[in-house]
Short mmCIF file of C-alpha atoms in Angstrom, two decimals:
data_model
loop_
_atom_site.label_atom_id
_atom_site.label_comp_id
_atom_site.label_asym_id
_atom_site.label_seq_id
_atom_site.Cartn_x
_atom_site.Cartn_y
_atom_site.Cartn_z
CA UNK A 1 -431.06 21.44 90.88
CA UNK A 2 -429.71 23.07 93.96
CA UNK A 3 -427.02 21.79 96.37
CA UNK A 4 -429.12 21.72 99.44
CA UNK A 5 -428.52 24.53 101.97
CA UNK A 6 -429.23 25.09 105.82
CA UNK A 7 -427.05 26.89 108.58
CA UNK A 8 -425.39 25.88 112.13
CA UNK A 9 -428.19 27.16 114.07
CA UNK A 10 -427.78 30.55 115.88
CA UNK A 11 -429.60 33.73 113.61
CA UNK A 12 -429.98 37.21 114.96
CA UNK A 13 -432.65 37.75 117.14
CA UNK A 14 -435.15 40.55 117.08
CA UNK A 15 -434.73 43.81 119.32
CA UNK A 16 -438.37 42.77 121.11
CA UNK A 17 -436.92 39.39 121.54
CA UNK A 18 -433.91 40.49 123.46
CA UNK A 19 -435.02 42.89 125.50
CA UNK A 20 -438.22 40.59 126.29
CA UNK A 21 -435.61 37.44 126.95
CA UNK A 22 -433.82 40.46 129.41
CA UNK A 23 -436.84 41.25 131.15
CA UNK A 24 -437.38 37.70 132.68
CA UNK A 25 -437.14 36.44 136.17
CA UNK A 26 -434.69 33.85 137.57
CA UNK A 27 -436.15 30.35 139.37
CA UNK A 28 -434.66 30.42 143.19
CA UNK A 29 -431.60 28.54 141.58
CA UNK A 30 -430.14 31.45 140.23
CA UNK A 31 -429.89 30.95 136.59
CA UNK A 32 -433.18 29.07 135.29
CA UNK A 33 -435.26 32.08 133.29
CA UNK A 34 -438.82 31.66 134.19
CA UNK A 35 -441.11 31.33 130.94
CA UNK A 36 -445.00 33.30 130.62
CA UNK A 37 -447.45 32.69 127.72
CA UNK A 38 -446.61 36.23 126.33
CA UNK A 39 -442.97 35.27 126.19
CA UNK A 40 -443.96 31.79 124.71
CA UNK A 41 -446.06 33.87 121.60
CA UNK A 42 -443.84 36.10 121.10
CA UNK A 43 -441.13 33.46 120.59
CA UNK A 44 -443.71 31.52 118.21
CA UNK A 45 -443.83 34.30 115.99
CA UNK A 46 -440.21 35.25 116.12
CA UNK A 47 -439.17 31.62 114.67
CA UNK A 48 -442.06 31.72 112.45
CA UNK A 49 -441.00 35.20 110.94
CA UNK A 50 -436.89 33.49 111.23
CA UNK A 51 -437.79 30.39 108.59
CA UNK A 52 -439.34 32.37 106.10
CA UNK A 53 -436.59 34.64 106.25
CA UNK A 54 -434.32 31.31 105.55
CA UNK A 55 -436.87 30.13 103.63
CA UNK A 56 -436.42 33.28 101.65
CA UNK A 57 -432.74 33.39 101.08
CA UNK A 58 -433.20 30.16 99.72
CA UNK A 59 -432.29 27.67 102.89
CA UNK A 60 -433.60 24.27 102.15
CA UNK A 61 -432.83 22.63 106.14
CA UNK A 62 -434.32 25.27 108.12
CA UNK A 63 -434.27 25.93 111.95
CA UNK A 64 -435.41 27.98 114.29
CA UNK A 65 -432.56 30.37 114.64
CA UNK A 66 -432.34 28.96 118.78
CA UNK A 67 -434.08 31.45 119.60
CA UNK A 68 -435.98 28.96 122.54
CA UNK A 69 -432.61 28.69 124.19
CA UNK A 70 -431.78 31.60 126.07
CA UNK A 71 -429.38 32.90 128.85
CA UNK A 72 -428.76 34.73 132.37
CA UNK A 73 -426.53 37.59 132.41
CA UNK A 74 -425.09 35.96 135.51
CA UNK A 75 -424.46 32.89 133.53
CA UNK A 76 -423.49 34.42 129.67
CA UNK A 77 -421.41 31.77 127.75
CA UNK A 78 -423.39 31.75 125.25
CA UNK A 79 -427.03 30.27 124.97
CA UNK A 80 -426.31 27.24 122.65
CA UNK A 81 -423.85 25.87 126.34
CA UNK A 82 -426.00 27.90 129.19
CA UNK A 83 -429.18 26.57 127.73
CA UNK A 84 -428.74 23.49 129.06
CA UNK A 85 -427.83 24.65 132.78
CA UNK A 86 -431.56 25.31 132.70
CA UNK A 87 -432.88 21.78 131.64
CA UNK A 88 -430.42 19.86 133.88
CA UNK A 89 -430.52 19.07 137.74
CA UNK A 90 -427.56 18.71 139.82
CA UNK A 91 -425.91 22.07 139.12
CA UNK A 92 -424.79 24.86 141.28
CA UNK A 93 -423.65 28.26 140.91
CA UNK A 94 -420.42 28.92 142.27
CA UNK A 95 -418.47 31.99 142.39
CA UNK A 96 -416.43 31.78 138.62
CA UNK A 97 -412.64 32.68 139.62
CA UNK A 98 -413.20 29.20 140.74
CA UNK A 99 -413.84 27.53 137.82
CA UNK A 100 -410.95 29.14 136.51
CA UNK A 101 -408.44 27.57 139.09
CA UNK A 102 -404.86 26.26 137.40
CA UNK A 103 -405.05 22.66 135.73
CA UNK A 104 -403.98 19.47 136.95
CA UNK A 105 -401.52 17.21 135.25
CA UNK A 106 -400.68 14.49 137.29
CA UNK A 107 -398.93 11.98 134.83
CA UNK A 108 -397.84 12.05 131.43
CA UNK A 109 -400.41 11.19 128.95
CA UNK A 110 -403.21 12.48 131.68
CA UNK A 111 -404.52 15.63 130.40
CA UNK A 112 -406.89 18.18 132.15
CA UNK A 113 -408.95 21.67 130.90
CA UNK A 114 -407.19 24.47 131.93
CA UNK A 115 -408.76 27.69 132.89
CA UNK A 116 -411.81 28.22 130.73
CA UNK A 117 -410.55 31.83 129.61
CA UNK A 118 -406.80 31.43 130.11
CA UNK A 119 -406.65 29.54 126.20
CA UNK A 120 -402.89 29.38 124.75
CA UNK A 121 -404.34 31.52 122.23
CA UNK A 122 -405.24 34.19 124.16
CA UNK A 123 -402.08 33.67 126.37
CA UNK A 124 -400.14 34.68 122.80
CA UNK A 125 -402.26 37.87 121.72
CA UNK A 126 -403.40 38.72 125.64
CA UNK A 127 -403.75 42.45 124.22
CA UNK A 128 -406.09 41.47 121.24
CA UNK A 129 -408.00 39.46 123.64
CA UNK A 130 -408.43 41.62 126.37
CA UNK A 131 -410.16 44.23 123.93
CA UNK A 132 -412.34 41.74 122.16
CA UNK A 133 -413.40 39.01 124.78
CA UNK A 134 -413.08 41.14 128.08
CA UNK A 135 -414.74 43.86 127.17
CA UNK A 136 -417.93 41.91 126.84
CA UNK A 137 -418.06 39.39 129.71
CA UNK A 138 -420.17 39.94 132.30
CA UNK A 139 -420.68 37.02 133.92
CA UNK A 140 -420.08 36.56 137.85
CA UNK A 141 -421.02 32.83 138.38
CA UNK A 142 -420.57 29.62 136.63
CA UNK A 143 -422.45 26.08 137.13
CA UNK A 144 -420.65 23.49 138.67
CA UNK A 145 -422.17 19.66 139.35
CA UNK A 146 -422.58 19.03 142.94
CA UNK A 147 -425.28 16.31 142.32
CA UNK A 148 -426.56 13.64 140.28
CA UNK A 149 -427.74 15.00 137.06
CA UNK A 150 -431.21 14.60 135.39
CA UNK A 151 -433.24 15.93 132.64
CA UNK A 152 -435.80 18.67 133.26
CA UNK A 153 -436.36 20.37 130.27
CA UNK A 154 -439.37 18.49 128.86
CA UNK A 155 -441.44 21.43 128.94
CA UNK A 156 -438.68 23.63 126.94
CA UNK A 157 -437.98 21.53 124.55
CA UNK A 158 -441.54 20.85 123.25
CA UNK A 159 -441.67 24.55 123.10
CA UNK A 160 -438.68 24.26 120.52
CA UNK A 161 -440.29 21.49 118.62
CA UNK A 162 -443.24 22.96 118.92
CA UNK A 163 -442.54 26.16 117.36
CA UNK A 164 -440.83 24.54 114.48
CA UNK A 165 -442.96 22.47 113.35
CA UNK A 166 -444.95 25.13 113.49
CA UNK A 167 -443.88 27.39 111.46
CA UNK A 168 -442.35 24.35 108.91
CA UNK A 169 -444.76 24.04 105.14
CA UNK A 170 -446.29 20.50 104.50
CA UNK A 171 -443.11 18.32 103.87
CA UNK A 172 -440.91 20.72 105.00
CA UNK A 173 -437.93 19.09 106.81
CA UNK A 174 -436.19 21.26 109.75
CA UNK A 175 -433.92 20.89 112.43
CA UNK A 176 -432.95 21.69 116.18
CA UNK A 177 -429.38 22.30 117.71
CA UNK A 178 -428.78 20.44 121.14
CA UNK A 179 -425.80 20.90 122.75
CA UNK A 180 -423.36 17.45 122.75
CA UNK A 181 -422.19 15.81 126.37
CA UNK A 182 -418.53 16.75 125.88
CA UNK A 183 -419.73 19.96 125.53
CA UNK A 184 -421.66 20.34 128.58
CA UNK A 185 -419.33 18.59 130.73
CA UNK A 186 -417.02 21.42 130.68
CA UNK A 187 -418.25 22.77 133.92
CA UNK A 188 -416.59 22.25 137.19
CA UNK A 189 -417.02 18.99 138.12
CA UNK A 190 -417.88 18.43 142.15
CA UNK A 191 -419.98 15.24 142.66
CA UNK A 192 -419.03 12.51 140.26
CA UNK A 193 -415.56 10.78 140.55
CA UNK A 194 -413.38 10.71 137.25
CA UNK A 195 -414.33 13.51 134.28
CA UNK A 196 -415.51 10.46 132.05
CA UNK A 197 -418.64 9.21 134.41
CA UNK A 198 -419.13 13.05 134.34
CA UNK A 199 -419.45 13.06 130.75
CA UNK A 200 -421.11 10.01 130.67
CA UNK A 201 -423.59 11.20 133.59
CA UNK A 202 -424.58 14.12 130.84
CA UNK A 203 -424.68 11.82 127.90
CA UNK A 204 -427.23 10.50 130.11
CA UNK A 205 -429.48 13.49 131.00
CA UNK A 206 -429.03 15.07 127.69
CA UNK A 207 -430.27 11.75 125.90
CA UNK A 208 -433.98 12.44 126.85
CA UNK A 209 -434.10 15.68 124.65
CA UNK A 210 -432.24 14.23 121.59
CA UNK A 211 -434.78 11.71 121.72
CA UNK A 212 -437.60 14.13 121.61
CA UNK A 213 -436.39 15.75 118.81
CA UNK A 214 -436.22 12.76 117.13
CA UNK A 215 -439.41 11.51 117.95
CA UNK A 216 -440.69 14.52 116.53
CA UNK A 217 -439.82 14.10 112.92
CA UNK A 218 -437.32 16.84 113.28
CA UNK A 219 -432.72 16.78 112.57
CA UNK A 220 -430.73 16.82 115.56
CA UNK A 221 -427.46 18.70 115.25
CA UNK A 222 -425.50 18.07 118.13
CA UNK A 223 -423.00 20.83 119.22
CA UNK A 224 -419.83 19.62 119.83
CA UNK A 225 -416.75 22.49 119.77
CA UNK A 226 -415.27 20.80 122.50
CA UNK A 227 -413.93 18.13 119.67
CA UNK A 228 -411.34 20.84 118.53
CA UNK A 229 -411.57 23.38 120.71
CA UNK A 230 -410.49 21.68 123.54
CA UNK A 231 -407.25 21.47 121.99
CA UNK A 232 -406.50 25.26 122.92
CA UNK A 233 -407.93 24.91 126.50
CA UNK A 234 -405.07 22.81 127.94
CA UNK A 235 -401.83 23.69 128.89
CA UNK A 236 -399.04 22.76 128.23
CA UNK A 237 -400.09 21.98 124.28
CA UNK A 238 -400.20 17.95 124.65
CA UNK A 239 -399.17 15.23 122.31
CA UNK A 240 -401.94 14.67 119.20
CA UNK A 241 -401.93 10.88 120.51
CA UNK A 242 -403.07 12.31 123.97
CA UNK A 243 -405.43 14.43 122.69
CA UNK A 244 -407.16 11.94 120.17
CA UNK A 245 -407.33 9.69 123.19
CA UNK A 246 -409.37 12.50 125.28
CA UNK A 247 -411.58 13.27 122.52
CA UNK A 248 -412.40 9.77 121.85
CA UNK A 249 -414.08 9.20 125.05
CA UNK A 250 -415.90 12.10 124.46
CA UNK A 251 -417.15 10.67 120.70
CA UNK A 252 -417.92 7.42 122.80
CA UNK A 253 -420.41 10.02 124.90
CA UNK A 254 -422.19 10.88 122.43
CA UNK A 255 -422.61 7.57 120.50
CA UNK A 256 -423.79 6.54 124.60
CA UNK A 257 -426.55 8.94 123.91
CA UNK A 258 -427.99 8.28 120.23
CA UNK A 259 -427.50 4.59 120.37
CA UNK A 260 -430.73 3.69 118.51
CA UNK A 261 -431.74 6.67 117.41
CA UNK A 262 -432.05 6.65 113.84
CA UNK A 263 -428.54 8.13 112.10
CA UNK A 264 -429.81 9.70 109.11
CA UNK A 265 -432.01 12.84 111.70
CA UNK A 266 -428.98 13.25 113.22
CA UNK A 267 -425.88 15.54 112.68
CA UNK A 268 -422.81 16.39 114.91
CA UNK A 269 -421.44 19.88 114.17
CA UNK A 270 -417.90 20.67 114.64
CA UNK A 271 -415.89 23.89 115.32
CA UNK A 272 -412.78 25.64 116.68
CA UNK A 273 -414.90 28.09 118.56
CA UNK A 274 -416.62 30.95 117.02
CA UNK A 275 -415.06 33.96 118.72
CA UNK A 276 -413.47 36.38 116.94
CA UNK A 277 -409.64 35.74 118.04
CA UNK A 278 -406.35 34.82 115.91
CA UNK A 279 -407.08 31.19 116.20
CA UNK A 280 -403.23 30.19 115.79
CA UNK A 281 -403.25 27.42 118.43
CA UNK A 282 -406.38 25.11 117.00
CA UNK A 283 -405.66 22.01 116.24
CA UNK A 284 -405.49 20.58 112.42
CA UNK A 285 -408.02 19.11 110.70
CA UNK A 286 -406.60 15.86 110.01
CA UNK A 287 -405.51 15.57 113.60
CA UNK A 288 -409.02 14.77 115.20
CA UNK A 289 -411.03 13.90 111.67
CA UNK A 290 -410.66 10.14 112.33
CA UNK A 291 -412.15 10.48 115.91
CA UNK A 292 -414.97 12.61 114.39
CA UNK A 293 -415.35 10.11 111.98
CA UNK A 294 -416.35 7.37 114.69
CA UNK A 295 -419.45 8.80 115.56
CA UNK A 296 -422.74 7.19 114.63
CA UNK A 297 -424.25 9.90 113.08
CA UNK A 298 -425.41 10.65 109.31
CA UNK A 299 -423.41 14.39 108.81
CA UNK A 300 -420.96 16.64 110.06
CA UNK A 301 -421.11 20.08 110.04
CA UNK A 302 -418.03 21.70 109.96
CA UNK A 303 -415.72 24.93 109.14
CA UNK A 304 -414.90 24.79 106.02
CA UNK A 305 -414.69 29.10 105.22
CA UNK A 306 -413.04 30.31 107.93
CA UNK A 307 -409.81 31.35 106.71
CA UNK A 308 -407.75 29.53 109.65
CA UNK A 309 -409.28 26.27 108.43
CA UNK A 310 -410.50 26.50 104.69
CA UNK A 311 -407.77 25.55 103.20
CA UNK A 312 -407.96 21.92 105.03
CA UNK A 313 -410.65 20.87 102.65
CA UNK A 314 -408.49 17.99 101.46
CA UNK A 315 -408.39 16.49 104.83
CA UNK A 316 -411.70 15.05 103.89
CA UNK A 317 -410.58 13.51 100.30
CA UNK A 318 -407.42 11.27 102.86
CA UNK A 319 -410.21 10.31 105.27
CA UNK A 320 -411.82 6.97 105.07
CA UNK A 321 -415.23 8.79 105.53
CA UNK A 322 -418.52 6.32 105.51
CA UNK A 323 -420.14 5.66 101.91
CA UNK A 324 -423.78 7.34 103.75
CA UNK A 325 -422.03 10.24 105.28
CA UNK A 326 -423.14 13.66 104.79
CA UNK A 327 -420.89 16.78 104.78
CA UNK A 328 -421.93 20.33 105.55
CA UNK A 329 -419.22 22.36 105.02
CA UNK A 330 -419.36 25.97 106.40
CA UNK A 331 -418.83 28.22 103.06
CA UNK A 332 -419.82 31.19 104.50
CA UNK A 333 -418.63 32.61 107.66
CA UNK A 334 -419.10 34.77 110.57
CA UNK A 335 -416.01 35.43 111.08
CA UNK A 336 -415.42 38.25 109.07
CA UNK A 337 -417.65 41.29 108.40
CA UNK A 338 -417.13 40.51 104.29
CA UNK A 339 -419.77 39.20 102.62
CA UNK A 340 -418.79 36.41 100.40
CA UNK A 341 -419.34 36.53 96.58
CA UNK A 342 -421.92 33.74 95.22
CA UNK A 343 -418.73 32.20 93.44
CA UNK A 344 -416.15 31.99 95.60
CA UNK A 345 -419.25 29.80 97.62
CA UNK A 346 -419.72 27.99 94.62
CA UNK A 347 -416.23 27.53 94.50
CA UNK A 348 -415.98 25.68 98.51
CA UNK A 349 -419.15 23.75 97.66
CA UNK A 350 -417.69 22.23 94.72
CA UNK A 351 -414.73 21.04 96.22
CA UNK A 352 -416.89 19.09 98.70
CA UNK A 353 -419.22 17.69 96.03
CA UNK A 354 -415.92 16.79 94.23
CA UNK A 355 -414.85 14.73 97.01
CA UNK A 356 -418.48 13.02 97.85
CA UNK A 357 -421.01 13.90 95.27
CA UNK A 358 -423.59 16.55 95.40
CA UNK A 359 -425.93 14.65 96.97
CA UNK A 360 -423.84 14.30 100.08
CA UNK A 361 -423.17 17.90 100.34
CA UNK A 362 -425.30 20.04 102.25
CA UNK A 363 -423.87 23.96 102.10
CA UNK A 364 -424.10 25.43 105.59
CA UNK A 365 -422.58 28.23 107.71
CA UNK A 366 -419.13 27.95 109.67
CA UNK A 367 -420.63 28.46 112.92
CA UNK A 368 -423.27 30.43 114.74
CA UNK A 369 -423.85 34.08 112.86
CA UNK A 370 -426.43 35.06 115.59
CA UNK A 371 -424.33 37.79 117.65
CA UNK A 372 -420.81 37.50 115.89
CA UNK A 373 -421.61 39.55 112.88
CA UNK A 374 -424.43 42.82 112.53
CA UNK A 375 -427.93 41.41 112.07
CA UNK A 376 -427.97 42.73 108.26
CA UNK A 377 -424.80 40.94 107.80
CA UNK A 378 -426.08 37.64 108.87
CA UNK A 379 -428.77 37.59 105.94
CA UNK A 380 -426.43 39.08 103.25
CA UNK A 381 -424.92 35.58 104.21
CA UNK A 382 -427.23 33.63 103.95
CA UNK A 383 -428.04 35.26 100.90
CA UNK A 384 -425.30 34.60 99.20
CA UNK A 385 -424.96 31.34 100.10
CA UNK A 386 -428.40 30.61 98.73
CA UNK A 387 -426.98 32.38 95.39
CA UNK A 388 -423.64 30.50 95.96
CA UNK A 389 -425.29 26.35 96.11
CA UNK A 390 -427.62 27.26 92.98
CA UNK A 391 -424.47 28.05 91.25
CA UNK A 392 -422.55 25.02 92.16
#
């Protein structure tokens, strides 16, 4: 029997998908796309056509590719964040060289985001960056909170569910991404007074759409980068006590928003960030794993083939990691244009059924392969990774 097998979420979408996604109108607020029945069918058939294709290269945890969460070109940081500008009052645009102002540090111990694009990494290689990140930003405005926040995205998120279930076979278990409160706090923050009743004030909003997922029979994988990637967004680099401390509040957020939801339809994916940059200022592994750890969910999905991180597999064999837990280790990547053989993925599943048993192992993707790596690319991958868990 098969290790199980799914991915991180974001697949490539089709050409008519894009350019129909680009031809859309924006509400009166500036970065809400406006939705019509033709776009609605045409997005039912793309994540129809998107599970078989998992289906196909032998995914077992399917989803729909997020290919209902979509973004402005005024507002492009990718539509697994932006998505949620759209299904959340109480945001503003504002001009973006503002939310890129200098950070604050006003005591030891106190730590703040620094500019969104200014990372330490990028301050180190600001050549390699400003060919590979510059080149394709377009974006002139950026939400910031200037009001109480609420949920308003019940109509797009039974369009999601909707579609998946769908397109699922009787039985057929599948699964939706939804973007984590730490995560969507990282805009500029206007209306609420301290960063954690921000947070909290999204763990609050965002709660009503994990709970429809739920409710629907369907996984929820929250997206959380901000767990690690933070890390690289403050300056000066702080102290790993400091930083555990402002992650755990943000772990605290999201256990705020499950709290009875049932842990086993719910995962937390972690990750450094999936641009393509050196990477040489993320944090370790066994730095913020016992933070991670705290949350009350029933897997992680992590990076476990990037080739900054792979070798930090053993973090997981020194962690006191729950008896129920499920890992889903990223074996393939998008990262890198190679496509990996069936047994070097093998090879990284085993040592995570090594650690927990096959049964706790679910063999996944590192990150997001829709829009990192050429659309041909992306299935080779999943491909072999297919290949790669019937081997192990």
């Amino acid at each position: 029997m098969s290790v199980a097998t799914t991915t991180s979420g974001s697949l490539p979408r089709t050409r008519a998908l894009i350019e129909a996604n680009a031809a859309r109108t924006l509400d009166d607020d500036g970065f809400t796309l406006q939705s019509t029945p033709a776009f609605e069918a045409l997005t039912a058939r793309a994540v129809a056509d998107v599970v078989e294709r998992q289906r196909a290269a032998g995914i077992t945890l399917v989803g729909d590719g997020e290919f209902g969460k979509a973004m402005s070109n005024a507002v492009d940081y990718g539509a697994w964040w932006s998505y949620s500008f759209q299904r959340v009052s109480g945001l503003s645009l504002t001009d973006i060289n503002a939310f890129n102002e200098p950070p604050v540090r006003s005591a030891p111990g106190e730590i703040r985001l620094t500019s969104f694009l200014d990372r330490r990494d990028r301050q180190r290689f600001p050549a390699v960056y400003a060919e590979a990140v510059e080149a394709g930003r377009t974006a002139t405005a950026f939400p910031t909170t200037t009001g109480p926040l609420a949920y308003r995205g019940q109509d797009a998120v039974a369009a999601d569910i909707r579609h998946l279930t769908a397109a699922l076979q009787p039985g057929e278990r599948g699964f939706l991404t939804a973007i984590a409160p730490g995560s969507a706090a990282r805009v500029r923050n206007d209306y609420y007074a301290t960063d954690e009743e921000h947070i909290f004030a999204w763990a609050d909003a965002l709660r009503e759409e994990y709970r429809a997922i739920v409710d629907a029979g369907l996984i929820l994988q929250l997206d959380d980068p901000s767990l690690a990637e933070n890390f690289d967004q403050i300056s000066p680099e702080p102290s790993i006590a400091d930083y555990q401390a402002f992650t755990k509040i943000r772990i605290e957020a999201i256990n705020h928003a499950i709290a009875g939801l049932p842990r086993e339809q719910v995962r937390l994916h972690v990750c450094w960030g999936s641009w393509h940059g050196p990477h040489t200022t993320d944090i370790e592994l066994r730095h913020i794993l016992p933070v991670v750890l705290q949350a009350n969910v029933g897997a992680i999905s992590f990076e476990a083939g990037n080739v900054r991180h792979e070798h930090e597999f053993g973090a997981w064999a020194d962690a006191d990691v729950p008896d129920d837990l499920v890992l889903v280790p990223g074996v393939v990547s998008h990262a890198t244009n190679v496509v990996e053989h069936p047994e070097l993925v093998a090879q990284r599943i085993r040592r995570f059924t090594d650690i927990v048993g096959a049964d706790r192992v679910i063999a996944s993707t590192d990150c997001g392969l829709g829009g990192r790596i050429h659309p041909d690319l992306a299935w080779a991958k999943l491909e072999t990774l297919g290949e790669g868990a019937r081997r192990a």
